[in-house]
């Protein structure tokens, strides 16, 4: 006779809190680890930069930023990075012209070469930032460790945590990561509330930001003259300058595939990168030493003396820096495009102030940075965020929101500064 069985209670679905609590510790670990790796690479690159650009030229009796030394150092950096790309396992990752903030998952064997190529690039002077390769390395490491220590966690979790953590560490705040993630989720079908989906990435971003703040105390405020209550003239200036920044950025975007194709014809990294370094040296000779490196410290020098150069000199630095960004990304140097684009925008905005003295430096700089970043990154929220934090003024945010509208019309639906594997632009 069949044994009677009591009716089974239906399974109780996990509440959002119960599902999210186990993610806190992994997110914290990834956040701290991502920030420490970023800080370690940055510190190593800065130490090497001091040797290459101060100790060695001083010992040789050569000017630190003489034309000769800039040509030698940038060409030598191309040779050094070319050797790494040629000989390292996996050739130090994919072609940087094909990557963005959404990093590919790379095998662990590729990561050391990518880190070395990035550190050499940062120290040697090419106009790229650390964001893209550091995100790729952190994603690869997080996935490798995650699969070993928490194999039941979905693989996509580790990539999102690492990307958010690195962005939080780069900007010293989780806000930037929240904006990037929210913008990425806008085009996807997600289950549950938005904040449930960004909960763990925000913890990782906050952990990365706090770690960076405690260790390095970064700041993006340029210390420009305080901006008061905005007027109609400020609004008109913001609209015009943001649109001009977008047009300048789009000129580089349209040139990007042609410059990349020209370097690709050389086929070998030991030809592409040294030649790219030589071209970057010539551009530095034209634009001056402030157009070297990723540009974060250099924008501080520009902003410290907003009346120290003429409108033509500021505009010349903006154009040279943008050209150097395109060349560096197209010839094979591993790096990102956000920080050099900020320099372009700052120089363009100060040029507008020098040309028309009634344009407030904070308005000119923030609007120009907004326009250039919209063209180069196609990340609307991040562009607004970066433009606003540079001037630390709540009053300028409303101007930027309005100025972003015509600038966005100029860039949306057009090619991006990123290529597919076959060399065609991403739209």
XYZ file of C-alpha atoms in Angstrom:
427
model
C 0.000 0.000 0.000
C 1.324 3.373 -0.961
C 2.489 5.421 1.968
C 0.630 8.682 2.435
C 2.844 11.694 2.210
C 2.174 15.107 3.676
C 1.826 17.923 1.163
C 5.088 19.768 0.637
C 5.189 23.528 1.196
C 6.151 25.458 -1.909
C 9.734 26.668 -2.058
C 10.097 30.195 -0.772
C 11.878 32.337 -3.344
C 14.885 34.201 -2.082
C 14.190 37.795 -1.176
C 16.383 40.394 -2.918
C 18.245 41.014 0.346
C 18.967 37.304 0.800
C 20.251 37.079 -2.766
C 22.418 40.199 -2.492
C 24.045 39.635 0.902
C 26.426 36.877 -0.309
C 27.790 39.265 -2.959
C 29.093 41.824 -0.472
C 32.343 40.100 0.480
C 33.383 39.188 -3.106
C 32.602 42.745 -4.207
C 34.731 44.207 -1.428
C 37.649 41.916 -2.239
C 37.493 42.696 -5.958
C 37.197 46.424 -5.259
C 40.245 46.594 -3.010
C 42.298 44.308 -5.261
C 41.461 46.280 -8.401
C 42.433 49.571 -6.758
C 45.713 48.189 -5.419
C 46.684 46.887 -8.837
C 45.898 50.244 -10.441
C 47.887 52.080 -7.767
C 50.805 49.663 -8.068
C 51.063 50.036 -11.840
C 50.701 53.819 -11.595
C 53.390 54.080 -8.918
C 55.796 51.873 -10.877
C 55.180 53.913 -14.027
C 55.718 57.215 -12.192
C 58.990 55.981 -10.695
C 60.207 54.880 -14.118
C 59.032 58.189 -15.596
C 61.185 60.088 -13.076
C 64.203 58.051 -14.106
C 63.617 58.420 -17.846
C 62.618 62.067 -17.913
C 64.699 63.487 -15.031
C 67.593 61.341 -13.834
C 68.865 60.106 -17.197
C 68.732 63.414 -19.138
C 70.253 65.240 -16.153
C 73.100 62.730 -16.030
C 73.668 63.102 -19.775
C 73.457 66.884 -19.680
C 70.477 66.893 -22.038
C 67.393 69.053 -21.492
C 64.624 67.045 -19.879
C 62.063 68.108 -22.460
C 64.337 69.141 -25.283
C 63.229 68.184 -28.774
C 66.086 65.688 -29.005
C 65.173 63.944 -25.766
C 61.461 63.781 -26.578
C 62.242 62.202 -29.953
C 64.646 59.708 -28.382
C 62.398 58.762 -25.478
C 59.184 58.312 -27.434
C 60.892 56.304 -30.149
C 62.617 54.174 -27.501
C 59.278 53.667 -25.765
C 57.885 52.431 -29.071
C 60.761 49.962 -29.356
C 60.294 48.725 -25.770
C 56.525 48.303 -26.057
C 56.965 46.781 -29.515
C 59.227 44.091 -28.061
C 56.624 43.264 -25.412
C 53.804 43.111 -27.965
C 55.931 40.972 -30.265
C 57.294 38.482 -27.746
C 54.881 38.377 -24.782
C 52.276 35.593 -24.660
C 49.133 36.734 -26.368
C 50.941 39.795 -27.740
C 49.926 41.913 -24.712
C 46.243 41.691 -25.504
C 44.133 42.720 -28.481
C 44.640 45.730 -30.709
C 43.855 48.739 -28.446
C 41.955 50.434 -31.261
C 39.343 47.659 -30.977
C 38.769 47.906 -27.214
C 36.833 50.232 -24.924
C 35.808 50.289 -21.274
C 33.897 47.034 -21.832
C 37.007 44.880 -21.539
C 37.443 41.477 -23.208
C 38.163 38.498 -20.971
C 41.820 37.623 -21.499
C 43.643 34.419 -20.505
C 45.869 34.794 -17.417
C 49.028 34.244 -19.488
C 48.330 37.448 -21.457
C 47.972 39.723 -18.420
C 51.653 40.173 -17.407
C 52.581 41.351 -20.896
C 49.645 43.752 -20.973
C 50.643 45.182 -17.591
C 54.258 45.638 -18.687
C 53.261 47.291 -21.954
C 50.929 49.632 -20.059
C 53.546 50.631 -17.487
C 56.131 51.321 -20.190
C 53.622 53.393 -22.122
C 52.643 55.454 -19.085
C 56.274 56.159 -18.235
C 57.439 56.839 -21.778
C 55.078 59.677 -22.664
C 52.468 58.513 -25.249
C 49.100 60.233 -24.930
C 46.999 57.435 -23.461
C 45.593 56.689 -20.020
C 45.629 53.462 -17.989
C 41.889 52.768 -17.942
C 41.323 50.229 -20.747
C 44.257 47.865 -20.073
C 43.889 48.026 -16.271
C 40.195 47.170 -16.561
C 41.111 44.220 -18.824
C 43.727 42.959 -16.365
C 41.396 43.299 -13.380
C 38.610 41.511 -15.253
C 40.945 38.650 -16.149
C 42.284 38.300 -12.607
C 38.853 38.539 -10.982
C 37.443 35.863 -13.269
C 40.450 33.580 -12.712
C 40.292 33.834 -8.921
C 36.500 33.800 -8.837
C 36.213 30.544 -10.734
C 38.569 28.891 -8.258
C 37.198 30.168 -4.981
C 33.506 30.662 -5.853
C 32.920 28.384 -8.847
C 29.122 28.538 -8.498
C 29.006 32.293 -9.060
C 28.098 33.297 -12.619
C 31.152 34.197 -14.690
C 29.665 37.483 -15.791
C 29.554 38.677 -12.182
C 33.323 38.923 -11.894
C 33.703 40.995 -15.052
C 31.086 43.514 -13.882
C 32.618 43.751 -10.403
C 36.134 44.256 -11.752
C 35.070 46.859 -14.285
C 33.087 48.821 -11.706
C 35.897 48.571 -9.152
C 38.496 49.866 -11.591
C 36.346 52.787 -12.704
C 35.655 53.678 -9.082
C 39.371 53.533 -8.321
C 40.293 55.610 -11.378
C 37.966 58.479 -10.472
C 38.094 58.145 -6.697
C 34.294 57.839 -6.477
C 31.741 55.103 -7.202
C 29.491 57.610 -8.975
C 31.342 57.228 -12.275
C 30.983 53.439 -12.128
C 27.273 53.736 -11.322
C 26.755 55.951 -14.357
C 28.660 53.598 -16.673
C 26.772 50.527 -15.425
C 23.383 52.233 -15.569
C 24.043 53.357 -19.124
C 25.109 49.836 -20.101
C 21.994 48.304 -18.519
C 19.708 50.746 -20.308
C 19.941 48.717 -23.512
C 19.390 45.326 -21.888
C 16.499 43.420 -20.424
C 17.195 43.018 -16.725
C 15.384 41.089 -14.020
C 14.350 42.913 -10.893
C 14.929 46.472 -9.819
C 17.807 48.508 -11.232
C 19.387 48.950 -7.808
C 19.342 45.194 -7.233
C 21.413 44.826 -10.391
C 23.910 47.557 -9.498
C 24.160 46.688 -5.790
C 27.259 44.492 -5.955
C 29.058 46.579 -8.625
C 28.492 49.699 -6.510
C 30.054 47.995 -3.500
C 33.069 47.042 -5.632
C 33.294 50.580 -7.006
C 33.021 52.091 -3.534
C 35.710 49.770 -2.196
C 37.990 50.671 -5.090
C 37.322 54.389 -4.668
C 37.902 54.355 -0.905
C 41.122 52.383 -1.316
C 42.424 54.865 -3.875
C 41.374 57.827 -1.729
C 43.061 56.457 1.386
C 46.296 55.607 -0.406
C 46.690 58.308 -3.058
C 44.135 61.054 -2.199
C 43.345 61.899 -5.852
C 41.502 65.058 -6.872
C 40.057 66.167 -10.199
C 39.202 69.714 -9.157
C 41.328 72.010 -11.319
C 41.051 74.918 -8.901
C 39.711 77.318 -11.533
C 38.234 80.668 -10.435
C 34.910 80.194 -8.666
C 31.849 80.298 -10.904
C 28.882 82.259 -9.577
C 25.272 82.415 -10.687
C 24.970 81.511 -14.398
C 23.603 84.021 -16.879
C 22.346 83.954 -20.434
C 25.852 84.649 -21.728
C 27.156 81.604 -19.876
C 24.452 79.434 -21.424
C 25.273 80.677 -24.929
C 28.977 80.093 -24.337
C 28.362 76.561 -23.041
C 26.211 75.671 -26.060
C 28.785 76.935 -28.563
C 31.874 75.525 -26.820
C 30.386 72.069 -26.169
C 29.380 71.831 -29.819
C 32.851 72.971 -30.912
C 34.390 70.309 -28.678
C 32.146 67.667 -30.217
C 33.102 68.769 -33.738
C 36.816 68.668 -32.871
C 36.431 65.245 -31.305
C 34.505 63.929 -34.303
C 37.289 65.100 -36.620
C 39.606 62.739 -34.743
C 36.990 59.978 -34.803
C 36.692 60.168 -38.586
C 40.491 60.184 -38.970
C 40.882 57.197 -36.627
C 40.297 54.296 -39.091
C 42.539 55.869 -41.738
C 45.442 56.370 -39.321
C 44.946 52.839 -38.029
C 44.960 51.428 -41.558
C 48.191 53.296 -42.340
C 49.987 51.753 -39.357
C 48.412 48.335 -39.998
C 50.146 48.201 -43.389
C 53.463 47.856 -41.526
C 52.101 44.577 -40.080
C 54.785 44.116 -37.392
C 54.789 45.710 -33.914
C 58.526 46.413 -34.175
C 57.735 48.649 -37.125
C 54.382 50.075 -36.032
C 55.252 51.093 -32.488
C 58.717 52.643 -33.035
C 57.356 54.634 -35.985
C 54.387 55.660 -33.859
C 56.763 56.736 -31.106
C 58.756 58.826 -33.576
C 55.573 60.537 -34.804
C 54.569 61.202 -31.194
C 57.994 62.737 -30.571
C 57.524 65.075 -33.515
C 54.079 66.041 -32.243
C 55.513 66.711 -28.789
C 58.164 68.942 -30.361
C 55.330 70.842 -32.009
C 52.976 71.070 -29.040
C 55.420 71.186 -26.136
C 56.027 68.836 -23.233
C 52.578 69.461 -21.725
C 51.097 67.411 -24.558
C 52.960 64.308 -23.341
C 51.706 61.525 -21.052
C 48.115 60.759 -20.093
C 47.452 64.436 -19.347
C 46.063 64.400 -15.802
C 48.923 66.302 -14.168
C 49.392 68.461 -17.243
C 45.820 69.823 -17.137
C 46.603 71.009 -13.620
C 49.470 73.088 -14.999
C 47.206 74.592 -17.650
C 44.457 75.388 -15.146
C 46.905 76.896 -12.654
C 47.525 79.736 -15.122
C 44.441 80.094 -17.364
C 45.799 83.360 -18.768
C 49.341 82.095 -19.263
C 48.995 81.209 -22.944
C 47.323 82.817 -25.913
C 44.164 81.466 -27.512
C 46.236 80.140 -30.417
C 48.683 78.365 -28.100
C 45.878 76.696 -26.138
C 44.167 75.653 -29.374
C 47.448 74.331 -30.760
C 47.968 72.151 -27.683
C 44.420 70.819 -27.999
C 44.921 69.834 -31.643
C 48.367 68.314 -31.043
C 47.140 66.324 -28.043
C 44.184 64.991 -30.004
C 46.453 63.989 -32.891
C 48.823 62.302 -30.423
C 45.887 60.398 -28.917
C 44.861 59.101 -32.339
C 48.418 58.085 -33.290
C 49.122 56.379 -29.943
C 45.911 54.347 -30.060
C 46.340 53.410 -33.731
C 49.986 52.324 -33.713
C 49.533 49.792 -30.903
C 50.317 51.445 -27.567
C 48.154 49.887 -24.853
C 46.024 52.509 -23.142
C 42.707 54.315 -22.851
C 41.378 57.504 -24.366
C 39.518 59.294 -21.558
C 42.321 61.180 -19.791
C 43.987 62.557 -22.948
C 40.547 63.674 -24.137
C 40.139 65.620 -20.894
C 43.379 67.479 -21.671
C 42.055 68.304 -25.153
C 38.867 69.690 -23.670
C 40.652 71.735 -20.993
C 42.999 73.296 -23.558
C 40.088 74.045 -25.905
C 38.020 75.605 -23.122
C 40.906 77.812 -21.983
C 41.408 78.826 -25.607
C 37.800 80.020 -25.686
C 38.402 82.002 -22.486
C 41.563 83.549 -23.920
C 39.742 84.440 -27.136
C 36.665 85.914 -25.427
C 37.485 87.113 -21.932
C 33.801 87.141 -20.927
C 33.773 83.340 -21.167
C 34.338 82.133 -17.628
C 37.187 79.570 -17.436
C 34.966 77.080 -15.588
C 32.267 77.313 -18.260
C 34.751 77.058 -21.118
C 36.636 74.107 -19.652
C 33.630 72.063 -18.536
C 31.693 72.596 -21.764
C 34.667 71.761 -23.977
C 35.506 68.626 -21.982
C 31.869 67.569 -22.249
C 31.841 67.951 -26.028
C 35.153 66.187 -26.624
C 34.282 63.268 -24.338
C 30.871 62.821 -25.948
C 32.582 62.448 -29.316
C 35.403 60.193 -28.154
C 33.658 57.950 -25.598
C 29.949 58.196 -26.561
C 29.284 57.862 -22.812
C 26.802 60.634 -22.011
C 26.619 60.326 -18.232
C 30.338 59.860 -17.754
C 31.040 62.871 -19.976
C 28.724 65.022 -17.865
C 30.240 63.692 -14.653
C 33.853 64.316 -15.642
C 33.093 67.775 -16.992
C 31.326 68.723 -13.755
C 33.918 67.388 -11.284
C 36.729 69.281 -12.988
C 35.231 72.593 -11.874
C 33.457 71.457 -8.662
C 30.515 73.784 -9.220
C 26.893 72.769 -8.798
C 25.805 75.858 -10.744
C 27.517 74.683 -13.903
C 25.672 71.339 -14.032
C 22.465 72.841 -15.415
C 24.455 74.580 -18.153
C 26.175 71.323 -19.045
C 22.909 69.393 -19.219
C 21.557 71.894 -21.736
C 24.866 72.124 -23.645
C 25.000 68.341 -23.976
C 21.880 68.314 -26.164
C 23.249 69.957 -29.346
C 26.600 68.248 -28.791
C 24.866 64.865 -28.615
C 23.001 65.576 -31.849
C 26.389 66.089 -33.508
C 27.791 62.726 -32.374
C 24.918 60.271 -32.045
C 24.571 57.665 -34.786
C 28.029 58.457 -36.145
C 31.197 56.317 -36.035
C 32.913 55.857 -32.677
C 36.607 56.002 -31.805
C 36.702 52.216 -31.705
C 37.161 49.704 -34.511
C 35.983 46.181 -35.161
C 38.455 43.399 -35.881
C 38.174 44.077 -39.604
C 39.097 47.745 -39.117
C 35.631 49.204 -39.695
C 34.344 51.756 -37.156
C 31.887 50.798 -34.447
C 28.634 52.783 -34.623
